[in-house]
PDB file of C-alpha atoms in Angstrom:
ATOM      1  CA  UNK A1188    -112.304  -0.390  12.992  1.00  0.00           C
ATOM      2  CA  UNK A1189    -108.772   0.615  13.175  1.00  0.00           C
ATOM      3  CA  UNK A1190    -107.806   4.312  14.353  1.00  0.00           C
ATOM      4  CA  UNK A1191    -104.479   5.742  14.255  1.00  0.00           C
ATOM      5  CA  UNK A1192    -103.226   8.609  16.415  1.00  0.00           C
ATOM      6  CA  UNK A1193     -99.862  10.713  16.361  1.00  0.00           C
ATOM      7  CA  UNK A1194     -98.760  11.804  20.097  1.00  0.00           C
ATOM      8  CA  UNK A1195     -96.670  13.088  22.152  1.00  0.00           C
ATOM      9  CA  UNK A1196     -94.539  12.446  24.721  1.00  0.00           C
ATOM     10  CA  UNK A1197     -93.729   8.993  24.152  1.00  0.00           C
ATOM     11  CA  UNK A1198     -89.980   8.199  25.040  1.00  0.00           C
ATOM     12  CA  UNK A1199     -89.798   4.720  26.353  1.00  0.00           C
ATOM     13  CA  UNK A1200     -91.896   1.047  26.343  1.00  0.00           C
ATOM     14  CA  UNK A1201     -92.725   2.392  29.901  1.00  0.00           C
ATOM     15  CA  UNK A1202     -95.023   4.311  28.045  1.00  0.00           C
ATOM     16  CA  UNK A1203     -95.868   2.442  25.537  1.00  0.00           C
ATOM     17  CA  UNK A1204     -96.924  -0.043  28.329  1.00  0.00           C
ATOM     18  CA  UNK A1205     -98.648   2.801  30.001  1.00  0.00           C
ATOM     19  CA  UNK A1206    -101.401   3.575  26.780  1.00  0.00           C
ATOM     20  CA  UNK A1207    -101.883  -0.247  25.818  1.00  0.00           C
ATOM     21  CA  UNK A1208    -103.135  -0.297  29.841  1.00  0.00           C
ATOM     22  CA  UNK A1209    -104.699   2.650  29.946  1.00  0.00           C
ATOM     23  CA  UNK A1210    -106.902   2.264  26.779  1.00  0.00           C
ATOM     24  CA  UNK A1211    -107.758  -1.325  27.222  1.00  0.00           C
ATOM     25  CA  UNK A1212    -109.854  -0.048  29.801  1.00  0.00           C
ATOM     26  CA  UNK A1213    -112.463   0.596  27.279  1.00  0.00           C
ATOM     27  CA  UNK A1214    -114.184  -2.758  26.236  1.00  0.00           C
ATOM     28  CA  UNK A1215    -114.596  -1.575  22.825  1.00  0.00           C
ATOM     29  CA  UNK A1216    -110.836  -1.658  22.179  1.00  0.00           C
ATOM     30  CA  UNK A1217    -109.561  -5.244  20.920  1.00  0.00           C
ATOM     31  CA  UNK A1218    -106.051  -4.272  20.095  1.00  0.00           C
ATOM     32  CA  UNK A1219    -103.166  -1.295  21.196  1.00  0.00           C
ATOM     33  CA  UNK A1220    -100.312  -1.028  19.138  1.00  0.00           C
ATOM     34  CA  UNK A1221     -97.576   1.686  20.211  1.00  0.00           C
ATOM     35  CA  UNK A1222     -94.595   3.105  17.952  1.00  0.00           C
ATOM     36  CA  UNK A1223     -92.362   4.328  20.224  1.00  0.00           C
ATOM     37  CA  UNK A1224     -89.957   5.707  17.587  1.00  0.00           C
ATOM     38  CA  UNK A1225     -93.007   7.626  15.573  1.00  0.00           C
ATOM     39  CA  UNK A1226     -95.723   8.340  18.734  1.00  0.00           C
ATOM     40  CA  UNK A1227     -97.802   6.535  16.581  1.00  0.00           C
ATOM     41  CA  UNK A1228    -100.751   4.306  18.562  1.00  0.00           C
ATOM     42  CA  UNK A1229    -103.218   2.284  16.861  1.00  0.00           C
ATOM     43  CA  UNK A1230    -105.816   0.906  18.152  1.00  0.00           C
ATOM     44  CA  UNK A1231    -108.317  -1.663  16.531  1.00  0.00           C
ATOM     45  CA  UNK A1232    -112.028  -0.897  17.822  1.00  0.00           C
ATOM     46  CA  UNK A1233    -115.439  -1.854  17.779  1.00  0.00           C
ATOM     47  CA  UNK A1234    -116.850   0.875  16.265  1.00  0.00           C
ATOM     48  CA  UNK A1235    -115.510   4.568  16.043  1.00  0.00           C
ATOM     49  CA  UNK A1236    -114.280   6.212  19.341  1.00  0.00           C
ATOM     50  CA  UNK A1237    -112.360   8.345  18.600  1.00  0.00           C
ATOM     51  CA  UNK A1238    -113.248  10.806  20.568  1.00  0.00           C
ATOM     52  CA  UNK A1239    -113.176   9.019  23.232  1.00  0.00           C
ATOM     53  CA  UNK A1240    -109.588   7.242  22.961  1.00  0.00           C
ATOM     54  CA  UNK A1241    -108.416  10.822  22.086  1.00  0.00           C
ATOM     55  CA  UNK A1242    -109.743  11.830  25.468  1.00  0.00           C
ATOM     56  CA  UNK A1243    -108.302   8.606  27.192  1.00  0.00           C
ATOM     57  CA  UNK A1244    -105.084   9.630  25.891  1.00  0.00           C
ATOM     58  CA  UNK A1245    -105.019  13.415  27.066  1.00  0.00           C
ATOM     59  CA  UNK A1246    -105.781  12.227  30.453  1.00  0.00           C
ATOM     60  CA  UNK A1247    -103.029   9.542  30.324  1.00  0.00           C
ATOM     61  CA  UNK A1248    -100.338  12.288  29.094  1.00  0.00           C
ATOM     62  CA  UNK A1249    -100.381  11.232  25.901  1.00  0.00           C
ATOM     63  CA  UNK A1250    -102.422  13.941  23.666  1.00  0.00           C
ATOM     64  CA  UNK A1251    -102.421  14.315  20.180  1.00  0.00           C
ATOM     65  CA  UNK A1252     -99.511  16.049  18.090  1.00  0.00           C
ATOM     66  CA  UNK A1253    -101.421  19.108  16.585  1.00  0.00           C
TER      67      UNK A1253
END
């Protein structure tokens, strides 16, 4: 399943480096792709968890754009 989220904060591949870590920590996430230029992150997953990756981001600085 692939999920796409728009967030903020994202200024640098620092960061972009710093959600690809942070939400591989979930087993259920195969792939993290970060545009730095757009905040956009997608993330291919076994199964839908959302919520979850929405909550992974939040706690990595990263929440959604409103």
């Amino acid at each position: 399943m692939k999920l796409e989220f728009t967030v903020q904060n994202i200024k640098c591949g620092g960061c972009a480096s710093a959600i690809q870590t942070g939400l591989r920590q979930d087993i259920r996430v195969r792939d993290v792709a970060v545009d730095v230029p757009t905040g956009r992150v997608t993330v291919e997953t076994e199964g839908d968890i959302r919520t979850e990756l929405s909550a992974a981001l939040q706690a990595l600085g990263y929440p959604e754009r409103a």
